[in-house]
PDB file of C-alpha atoms in Angstrom:
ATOM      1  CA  UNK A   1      38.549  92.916  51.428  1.00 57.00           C
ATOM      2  CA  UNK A   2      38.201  94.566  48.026  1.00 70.00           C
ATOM      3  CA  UNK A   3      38.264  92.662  45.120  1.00 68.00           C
ATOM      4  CA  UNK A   4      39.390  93.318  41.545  1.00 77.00           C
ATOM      5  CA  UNK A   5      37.167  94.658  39.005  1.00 78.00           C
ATOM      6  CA  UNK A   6      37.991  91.990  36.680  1.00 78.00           C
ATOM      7  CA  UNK A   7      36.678  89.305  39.202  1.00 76.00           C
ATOM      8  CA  UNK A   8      33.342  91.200  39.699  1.00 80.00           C
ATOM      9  CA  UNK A   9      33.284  91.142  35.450  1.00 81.00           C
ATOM     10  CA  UNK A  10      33.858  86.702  35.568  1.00 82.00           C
ATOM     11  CA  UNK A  11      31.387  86.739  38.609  1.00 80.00           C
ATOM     12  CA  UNK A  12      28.831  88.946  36.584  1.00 82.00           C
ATOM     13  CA  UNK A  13      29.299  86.901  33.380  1.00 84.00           C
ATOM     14  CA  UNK A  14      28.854  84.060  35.005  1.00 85.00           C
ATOM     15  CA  UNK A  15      25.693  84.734  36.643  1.00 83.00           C
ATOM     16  CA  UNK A  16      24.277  85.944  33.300  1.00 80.00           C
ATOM     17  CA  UNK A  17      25.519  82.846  31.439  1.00 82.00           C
ATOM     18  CA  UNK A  18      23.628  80.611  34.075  1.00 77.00           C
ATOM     19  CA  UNK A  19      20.535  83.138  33.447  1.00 78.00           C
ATOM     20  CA  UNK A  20      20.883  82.770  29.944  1.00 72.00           C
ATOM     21  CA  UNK A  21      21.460  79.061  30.196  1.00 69.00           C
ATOM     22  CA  UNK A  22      17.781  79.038  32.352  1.00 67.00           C
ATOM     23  CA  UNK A  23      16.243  80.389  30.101  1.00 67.00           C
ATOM     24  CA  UNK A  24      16.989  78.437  26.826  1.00 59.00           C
ATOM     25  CA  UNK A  25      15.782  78.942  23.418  1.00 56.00           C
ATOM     26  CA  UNK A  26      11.832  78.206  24.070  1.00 54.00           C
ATOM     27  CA  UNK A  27      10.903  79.405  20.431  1.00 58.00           C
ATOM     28  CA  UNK A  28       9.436  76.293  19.628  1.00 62.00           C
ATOM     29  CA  UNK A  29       6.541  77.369  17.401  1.00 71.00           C
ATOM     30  CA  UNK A  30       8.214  76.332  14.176  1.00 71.00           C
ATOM     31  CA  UNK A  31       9.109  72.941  15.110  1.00 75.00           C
ATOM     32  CA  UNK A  32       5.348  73.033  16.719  1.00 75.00           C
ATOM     33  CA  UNK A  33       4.158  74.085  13.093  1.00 80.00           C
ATOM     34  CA  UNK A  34       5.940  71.782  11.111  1.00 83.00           C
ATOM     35  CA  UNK A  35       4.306  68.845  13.159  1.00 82.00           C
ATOM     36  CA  UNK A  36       1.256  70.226  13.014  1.00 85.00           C
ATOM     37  CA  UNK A  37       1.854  70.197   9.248  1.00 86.00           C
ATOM     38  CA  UNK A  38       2.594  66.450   9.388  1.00 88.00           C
ATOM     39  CA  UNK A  39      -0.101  65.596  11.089  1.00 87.00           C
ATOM     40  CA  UNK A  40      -2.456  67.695   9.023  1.00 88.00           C
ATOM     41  CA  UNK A  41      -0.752  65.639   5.960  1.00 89.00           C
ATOM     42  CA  UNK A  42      -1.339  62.414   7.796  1.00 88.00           C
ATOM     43  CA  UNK A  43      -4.647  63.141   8.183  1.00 87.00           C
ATOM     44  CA  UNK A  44      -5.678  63.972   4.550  1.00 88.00           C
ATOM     45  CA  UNK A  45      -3.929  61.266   3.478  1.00 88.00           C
ATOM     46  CA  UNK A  46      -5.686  58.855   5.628  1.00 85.00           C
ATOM     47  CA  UNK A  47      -9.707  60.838   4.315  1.00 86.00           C
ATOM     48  CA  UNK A  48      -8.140  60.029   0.761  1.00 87.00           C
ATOM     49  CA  UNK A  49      -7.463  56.678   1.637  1.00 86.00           C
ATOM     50  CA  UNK A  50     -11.002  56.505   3.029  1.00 85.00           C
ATOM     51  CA  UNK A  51     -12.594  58.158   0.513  1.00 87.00           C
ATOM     52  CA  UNK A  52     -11.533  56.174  -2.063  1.00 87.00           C
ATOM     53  CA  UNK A  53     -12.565  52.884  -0.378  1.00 86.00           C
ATOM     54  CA  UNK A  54     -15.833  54.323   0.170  1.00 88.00           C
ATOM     55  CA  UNK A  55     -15.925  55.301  -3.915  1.00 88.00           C
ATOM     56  CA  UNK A  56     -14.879  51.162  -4.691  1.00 89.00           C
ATOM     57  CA  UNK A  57     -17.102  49.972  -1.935  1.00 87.00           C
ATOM     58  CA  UNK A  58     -20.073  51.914  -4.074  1.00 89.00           C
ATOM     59  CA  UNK A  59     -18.492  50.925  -7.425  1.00 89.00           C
ATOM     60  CA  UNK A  60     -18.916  47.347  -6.278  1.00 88.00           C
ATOM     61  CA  UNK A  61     -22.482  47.599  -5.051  1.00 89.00           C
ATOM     62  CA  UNK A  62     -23.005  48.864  -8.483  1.00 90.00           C
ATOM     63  CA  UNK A  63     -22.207  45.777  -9.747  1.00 90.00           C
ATOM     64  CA  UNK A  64     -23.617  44.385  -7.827  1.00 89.00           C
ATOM     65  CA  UNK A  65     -26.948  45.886  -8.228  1.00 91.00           C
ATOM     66  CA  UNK A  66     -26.102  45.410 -12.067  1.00 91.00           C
ATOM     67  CA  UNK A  67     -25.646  41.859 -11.687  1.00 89.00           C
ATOM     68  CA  UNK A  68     -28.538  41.083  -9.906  1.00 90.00           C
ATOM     69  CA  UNK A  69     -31.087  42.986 -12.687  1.00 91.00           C
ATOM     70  CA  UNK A  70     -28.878  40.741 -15.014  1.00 90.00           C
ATOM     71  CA  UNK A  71     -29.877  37.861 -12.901  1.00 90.00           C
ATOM     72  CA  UNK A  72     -33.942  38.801 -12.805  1.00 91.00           C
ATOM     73  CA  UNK A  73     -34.235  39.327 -16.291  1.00 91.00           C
ATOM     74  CA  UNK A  74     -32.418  35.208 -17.215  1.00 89.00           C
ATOM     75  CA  UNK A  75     -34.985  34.082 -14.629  1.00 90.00           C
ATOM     76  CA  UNK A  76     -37.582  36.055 -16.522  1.00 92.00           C
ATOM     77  CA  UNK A  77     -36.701  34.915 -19.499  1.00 89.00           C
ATOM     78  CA  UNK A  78     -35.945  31.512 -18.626  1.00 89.00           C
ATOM     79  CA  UNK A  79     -40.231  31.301 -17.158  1.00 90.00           C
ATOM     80  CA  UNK A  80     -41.229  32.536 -20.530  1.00 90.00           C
ATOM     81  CA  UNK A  81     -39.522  29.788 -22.607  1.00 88.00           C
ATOM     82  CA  UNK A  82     -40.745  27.475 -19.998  1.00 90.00           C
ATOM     83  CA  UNK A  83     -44.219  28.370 -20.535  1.00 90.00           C
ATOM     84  CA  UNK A  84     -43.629  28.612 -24.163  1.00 87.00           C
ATOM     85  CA  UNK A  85     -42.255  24.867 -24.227  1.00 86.00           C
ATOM     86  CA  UNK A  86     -45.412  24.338 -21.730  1.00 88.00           C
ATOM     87  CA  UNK A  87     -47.647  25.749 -24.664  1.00 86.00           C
ATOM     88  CA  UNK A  88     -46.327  23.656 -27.229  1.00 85.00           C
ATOM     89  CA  UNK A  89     -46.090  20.247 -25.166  1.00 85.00           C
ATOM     90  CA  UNK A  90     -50.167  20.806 -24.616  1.00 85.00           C
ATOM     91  CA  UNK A  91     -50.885  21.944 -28.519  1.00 83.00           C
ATOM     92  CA  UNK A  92     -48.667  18.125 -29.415  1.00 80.00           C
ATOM     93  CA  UNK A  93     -50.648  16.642 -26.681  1.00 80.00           C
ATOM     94  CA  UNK A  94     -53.681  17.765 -28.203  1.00 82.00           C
ATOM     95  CA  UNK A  95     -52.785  16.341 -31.778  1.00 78.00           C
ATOM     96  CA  UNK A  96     -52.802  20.341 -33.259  1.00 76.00           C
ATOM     97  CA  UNK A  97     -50.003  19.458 -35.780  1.00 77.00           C
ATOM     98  CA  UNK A  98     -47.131  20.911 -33.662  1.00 75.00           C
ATOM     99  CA  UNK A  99     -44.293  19.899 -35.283  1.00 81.00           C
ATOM    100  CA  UNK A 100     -41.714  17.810 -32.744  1.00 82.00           C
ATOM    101  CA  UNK A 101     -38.615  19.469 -33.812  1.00 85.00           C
ATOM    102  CA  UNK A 102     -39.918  23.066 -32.645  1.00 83.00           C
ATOM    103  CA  UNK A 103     -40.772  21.144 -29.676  1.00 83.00           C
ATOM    104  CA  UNK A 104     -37.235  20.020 -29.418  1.00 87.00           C
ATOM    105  CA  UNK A 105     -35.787  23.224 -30.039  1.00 88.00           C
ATOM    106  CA  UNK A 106     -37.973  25.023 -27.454  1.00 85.00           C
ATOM    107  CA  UNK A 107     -36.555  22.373 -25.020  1.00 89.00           C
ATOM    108  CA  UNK A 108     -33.140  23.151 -26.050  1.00 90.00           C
ATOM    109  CA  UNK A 109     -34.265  26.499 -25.770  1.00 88.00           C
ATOM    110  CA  UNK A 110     -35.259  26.230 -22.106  1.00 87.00           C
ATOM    111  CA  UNK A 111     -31.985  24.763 -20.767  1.00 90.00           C
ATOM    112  CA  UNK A 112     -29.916  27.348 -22.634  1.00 90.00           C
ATOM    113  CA  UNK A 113     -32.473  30.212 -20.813  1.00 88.00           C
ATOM    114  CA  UNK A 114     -31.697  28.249 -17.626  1.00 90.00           C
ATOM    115  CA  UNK A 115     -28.178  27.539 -17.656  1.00 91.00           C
ATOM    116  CA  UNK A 116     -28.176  31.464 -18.188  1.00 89.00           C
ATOM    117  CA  UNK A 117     -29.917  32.321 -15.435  1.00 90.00           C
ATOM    118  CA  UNK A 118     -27.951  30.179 -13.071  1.00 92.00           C
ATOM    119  CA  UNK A 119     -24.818  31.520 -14.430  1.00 91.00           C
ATOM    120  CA  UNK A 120     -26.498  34.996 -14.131  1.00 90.00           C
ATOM    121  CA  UNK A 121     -27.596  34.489 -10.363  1.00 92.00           C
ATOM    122  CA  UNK A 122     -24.015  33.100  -9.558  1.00 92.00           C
ATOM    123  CA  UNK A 123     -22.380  35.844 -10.719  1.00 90.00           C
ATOM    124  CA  UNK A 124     -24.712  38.318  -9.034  1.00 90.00           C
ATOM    125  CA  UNK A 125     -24.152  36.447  -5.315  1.00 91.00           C
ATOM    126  CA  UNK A 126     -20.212  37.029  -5.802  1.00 90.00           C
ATOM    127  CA  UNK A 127     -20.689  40.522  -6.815  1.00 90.00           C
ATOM    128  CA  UNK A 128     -22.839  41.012  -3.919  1.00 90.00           C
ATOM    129  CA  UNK A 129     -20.155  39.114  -2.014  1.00 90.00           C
ATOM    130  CA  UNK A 130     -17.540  41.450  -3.216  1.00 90.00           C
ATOM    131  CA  UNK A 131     -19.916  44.454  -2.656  1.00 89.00           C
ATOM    132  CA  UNK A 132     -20.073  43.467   0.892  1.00 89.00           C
ATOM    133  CA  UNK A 133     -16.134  42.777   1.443  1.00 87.00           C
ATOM    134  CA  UNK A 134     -15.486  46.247  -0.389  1.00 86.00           C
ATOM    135  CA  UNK A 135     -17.953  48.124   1.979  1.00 86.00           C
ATOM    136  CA  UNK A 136     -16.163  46.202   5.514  1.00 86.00           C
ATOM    137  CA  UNK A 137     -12.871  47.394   3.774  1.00 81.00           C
ATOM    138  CA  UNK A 138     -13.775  51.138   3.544  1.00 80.00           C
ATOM    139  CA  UNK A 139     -15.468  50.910   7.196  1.00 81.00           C
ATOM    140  CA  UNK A 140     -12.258  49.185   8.649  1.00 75.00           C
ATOM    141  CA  UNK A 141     -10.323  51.659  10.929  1.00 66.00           C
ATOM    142  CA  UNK A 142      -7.043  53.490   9.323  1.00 58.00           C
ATOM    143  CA  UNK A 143      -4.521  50.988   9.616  1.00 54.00           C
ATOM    144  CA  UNK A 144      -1.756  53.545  10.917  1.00 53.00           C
ATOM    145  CA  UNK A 145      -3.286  56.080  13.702  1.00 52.00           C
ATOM    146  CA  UNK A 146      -2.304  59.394  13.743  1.00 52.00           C
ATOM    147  CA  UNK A 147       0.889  60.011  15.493  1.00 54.00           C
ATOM    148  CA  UNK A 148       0.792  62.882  17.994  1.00 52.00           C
ATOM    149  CA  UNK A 149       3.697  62.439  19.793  1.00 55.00           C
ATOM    150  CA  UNK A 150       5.529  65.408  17.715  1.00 53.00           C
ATOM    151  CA  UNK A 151       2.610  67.371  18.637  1.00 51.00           C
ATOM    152  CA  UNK A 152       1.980  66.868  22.184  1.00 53.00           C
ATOM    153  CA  UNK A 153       5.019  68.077  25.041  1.00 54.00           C
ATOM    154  CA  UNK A 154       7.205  65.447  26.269  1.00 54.00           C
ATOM    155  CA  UNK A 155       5.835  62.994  28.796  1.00 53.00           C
ATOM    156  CA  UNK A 156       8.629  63.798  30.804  1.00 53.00           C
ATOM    157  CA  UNK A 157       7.535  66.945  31.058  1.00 52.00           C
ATOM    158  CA  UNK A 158       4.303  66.465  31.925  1.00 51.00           C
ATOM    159  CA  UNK A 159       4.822  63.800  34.320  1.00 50.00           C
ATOM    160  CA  UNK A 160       7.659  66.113  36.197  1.00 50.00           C
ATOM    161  CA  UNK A 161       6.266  66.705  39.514  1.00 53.00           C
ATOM    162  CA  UNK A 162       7.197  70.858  39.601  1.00 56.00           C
ATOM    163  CA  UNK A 163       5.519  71.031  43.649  1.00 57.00           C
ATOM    164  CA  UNK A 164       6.194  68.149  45.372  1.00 59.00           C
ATOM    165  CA  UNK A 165       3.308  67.462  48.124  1.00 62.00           C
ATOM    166  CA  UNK A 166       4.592  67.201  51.684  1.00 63.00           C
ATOM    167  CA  UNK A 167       5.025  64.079  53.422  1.00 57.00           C
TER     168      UNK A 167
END
Protein backbone atom coordinates (compact mmCIF):
# COMPACT_ATOMS: atom_id res chain seq x y z
CA UNK A 1 0.00 0.00 0.00
CA UNK A 2 1.53 3.34 -0.96
CA UNK A 3 0.58 6.26 0.67
CA UNK A 4 0.36 9.91 -0.36
CA UNK A 5 3.13 12.22 0.00
CA UNK A 6 1.07 14.64 1.76
CA UNK A 7 0.33 12.04 4.58
CA UNK A 8 4.08 11.22 5.01
CA UNK A 9 4.43 15.44 5.29
CA UNK A 10 1.33 15.42 8.52
CA UNK A 11 3.08 12.17 9.81
CA UNK A 12 6.60 13.93 9.65
CA UNK A 13 5.27 17.18 11.16
CA UNK A 14 3.80 15.55 13.63
CA UNK A 15 6.60 13.62 14.89
CA UNK A 16 8.72 16.81 14.91
CA UNK A 17 6.03 18.81 16.75
CA UNK A 18 6.00 16.03 19.55
CA UNK A 19 10.03 16.35 19.38
CA UNK A 20 9.82 19.87 19.63
CA UNK A 21 7.13 19.71 22.26
CA UNK A 22 9.88 17.22 24.36
CA UNK A 23 12.10 19.31 24.29
CA UNK A 24 10.60 22.66 25.57
CA UNK A 25 12.14 25.94 26.04
CA UNK A 26 14.81 24.93 28.94
CA UNK A 27 16.56 28.46 28.70
CA UNK A 28 15.95 29.15 32.11
CA UNK A 29 19.08 31.09 33.06
CA UNK A 30 17.38 34.47 33.06
CA UNK A 31 14.57 33.66 35.21
CA UNK A 32 17.51 31.71 37.29
CA UNK A 33 19.38 35.20 37.32
CA UNK A 34 16.74 37.36 38.20
CA UNK A 35 16.14 35.20 41.44
CA UNK A 36 19.41 35.05 42.14
CA UNK A 37 19.21 38.85 41.99
CA UNK A 38 16.38 38.82 44.55
CA UNK A 39 17.90 36.89 46.76
CA UNK A 40 21.19 38.71 46.57
CA UNK A 41 18.85 41.93 47.35
CA UNK A 42 17.26 40.09 50.21
CA UNK A 43 20.30 39.39 51.56
CA UNK A 44 21.91 42.90 51.68
CA UNK A 45 18.99 44.16 52.87
CA UNK A 46 18.79 41.88 55.74
CA UNK A 47 23.29 42.80 56.60
CA UNK A 48 21.84 46.49 56.48
CA UNK A 49 19.24 45.71 58.73
CA UNK A 50 21.85 44.00 60.91
CA UNK A 51 24.31 46.35 60.64
CA UNK A 52 22.49 49.03 61.73
CA UNK A 53 21.22 47.29 64.90
CA UNK A 54 24.65 46.43 65.66
CA UNK A 55 25.63 50.48 65.12
CA UNK A 56 22.39 51.39 67.86
CA UNK A 57 23.24 48.45 70.01
CA UNK A 58 26.95 50.29 70.31
CA UNK A 59 25.36 53.78 70.32
CA UNK A 60 23.48 52.63 73.40
CA UNK A 61 26.39 51.08 75.25
CA UNK A 62 27.83 54.44 74.70
CA UNK A 63 25.46 55.80 76.77
CA UNK A 64 25.60 53.77 78.64
CA UNK A 65 29.19 53.85 79.42
CA UNK A 66 28.54 57.76 79.48
CA UNK A 67 26.03 57.46 82.05
CA UNK A 68 27.74 55.43 84.31
CA UNK A 69 31.14 57.94 84.42
CA UNK A 70 28.22 60.48 85.02
CA UNK A 71 27.14 58.32 87.83
CA UNK A 72 30.94 57.84 89.48
CA UNK A 73 31.77 61.28 89.39
CA UNK A 74 27.94 62.41 91.67
CA UNK A 75 29.12 59.61 93.98
CA UNK A 76 32.52 61.23 94.02
CA UNK A 77 31.37 64.29 94.55
CA UNK A 78 28.67 63.52 96.80
CA UNK A 79 31.86 61.67 99.44
CA UNK A 80 33.66 64.92 99.20
CA UNK A 81 30.83 67.18 100.49
CA UNK A 82 30.22 64.49 102.95
CA UNK A 83 33.58 64.70 104.32
CA UNK A 84 33.54 68.36 103.94
CA UNK A 85 30.22 68.59 106.14
CA UNK A 86 32.23 65.82 108.32
CA UNK A 87 35.09 68.52 108.65
CA UNK A 88 32.99 71.21 109.67
CA UNK A 89 30.61 69.22 112.17
CA UNK A 90 34.16 68.29 114.12
CA UNK A 91 35.73 72.10 113.81
CA UNK A 92 31.75 73.23 115.61
CA UNK A 93 32.24 70.34 117.85
CA UNK A 94 35.45 71.57 118.81
CA UNK A 95 34.17 75.22 119.59
CA UNK A 96 36.68 76.66 116.46
CA UNK A 97 34.12 79.43 115.62
CA UNK A 98 32.52 77.57 112.65
CA UNK A 99 29.78 79.46 111.86
CA UNK A 100 26.27 77.19 111.89
CA UNK A 101 24.86 78.52 108.77
CA UNK A 102 27.95 77.20 106.60
CA UNK A 103 27.25 74.19 108.51
CA UNK A 104 23.73 74.27 107.30
CA UNK A 105 24.53 74.99 103.90
CA UNK A 106 27.14 72.19 103.63
CA UNK A 107 24.24 69.93 104.80
CA UNK A 108 22.05 71.26 102.20
CA UNK A 109 24.92 70.84 100.16
CA UNK A 110 25.26 67.11 100.80
CA UNK A 111 21.66 66.09 99.97
CA UNK A 112 21.70 68.11 96.76
CA UNK A 113 25.30 66.03 95.89
CA UNK A 114 23.26 62.95 96.86
CA UNK A 115 20.02 63.31 95.34
CA UNK A 116 22.40 63.80 92.21
CA UNK A 117 24.08 60.89 92.43
CA UNK A 118 21.04 58.74 92.87
CA UNK A 119 19.44 60.37 90.00
CA UNK A 120 22.83 59.88 88.19
CA UNK A 121 23.10 56.03 89.07
CA UNK A 122 19.35 55.58 88.02
CA UNK A 123 19.77 56.85 84.90
CA UNK A 124 22.97 54.94 84.22
CA UNK A 125 21.11 51.30 85.22
CA UNK A 126 18.34 52.15 82.44
CA UNK A 127 20.88 53.08 79.96
CA UNK A 128 22.66 49.99 80.70
CA UNK A 129 19.24 48.36 80.55
CA UNK A 130 18.63 49.77 77.18
CA UNK A 131 22.27 48.97 76.15
CA UNK A 132 21.53 45.43 76.87
CA UNK A 133 17.92 45.25 75.06
CA UNK A 134 19.61 47.10 71.97
CA UNK A 135 22.51 44.49 71.82
CA UNK A 136 19.66 41.16 72.13
CA UNK A 137 17.87 43.18 69.30
CA UNK A 138 20.84 43.29 66.84
CA UNK A 139 21.77 39.50 67.86
CA UNK A 140 18.05 38.37 67.27
CA UNK A 141 17.80 36.25 64.03
CA UNK A 142 16.39 38.13 60.69
CA UNK A 143 12.86 38.10 61.19
CA UNK A 144 12.07 37.03 57.44
CA UNK A 145 14.57 34.09 56.18
CA UNK A 146 15.76 34.11 52.93
CA UNK A 147 13.43 32.65 50.46
CA UNK A 148 15.01 30.12 48.09
CA UNK A 149 12.28 28.60 46.64
CA UNK A 150 12.75 30.81 43.26
CA UNK A 151 16.18 29.60 43.37
CA UNK A 152 16.10 26.02 43.99
CA UNK A 153 14.16 23.44 41.08
CA UNK A 154 10.75 22.45 41.84
CA UNK A 155 10.18 19.83 44.51
CA UNK A 156 8.27 18.08 42.11
CA UNK A 157 10.99 17.69 40.22
CA UNK A 158 13.22 16.54 42.48
CA UNK A 159 11.03 14.23 44.20
CA UNK A 160 9.99 12.60 40.57
CA UNK A 161 11.19 9.16 40.77
CA UNK A 162 12.91 9.12 36.87
CA UNK A 163 14.03 4.93 37.54
CA UNK A 164 11.64 3.30 39.38
CA UNK A 165 13.32 0.31 41.51
CA UNK A 166 11.85 -3.12 40.80
CA UNK A 167 9.51 -4.78 42.97
Amino acid sequence: MKTKPWVRALCALAVLSLIAAACGDDDTSATDDAALAQAQAQADAAQAQADAAQAEASAAQAQADEAAAEAAAAAEAAAMAEEALAEAMAAMDADEGVDPAAVADLEAQLAEAQAAAEAATAAAEAAQAEAEAAMMAAEEPMDDPLDLASVCPSPIIIQTDWFPESE
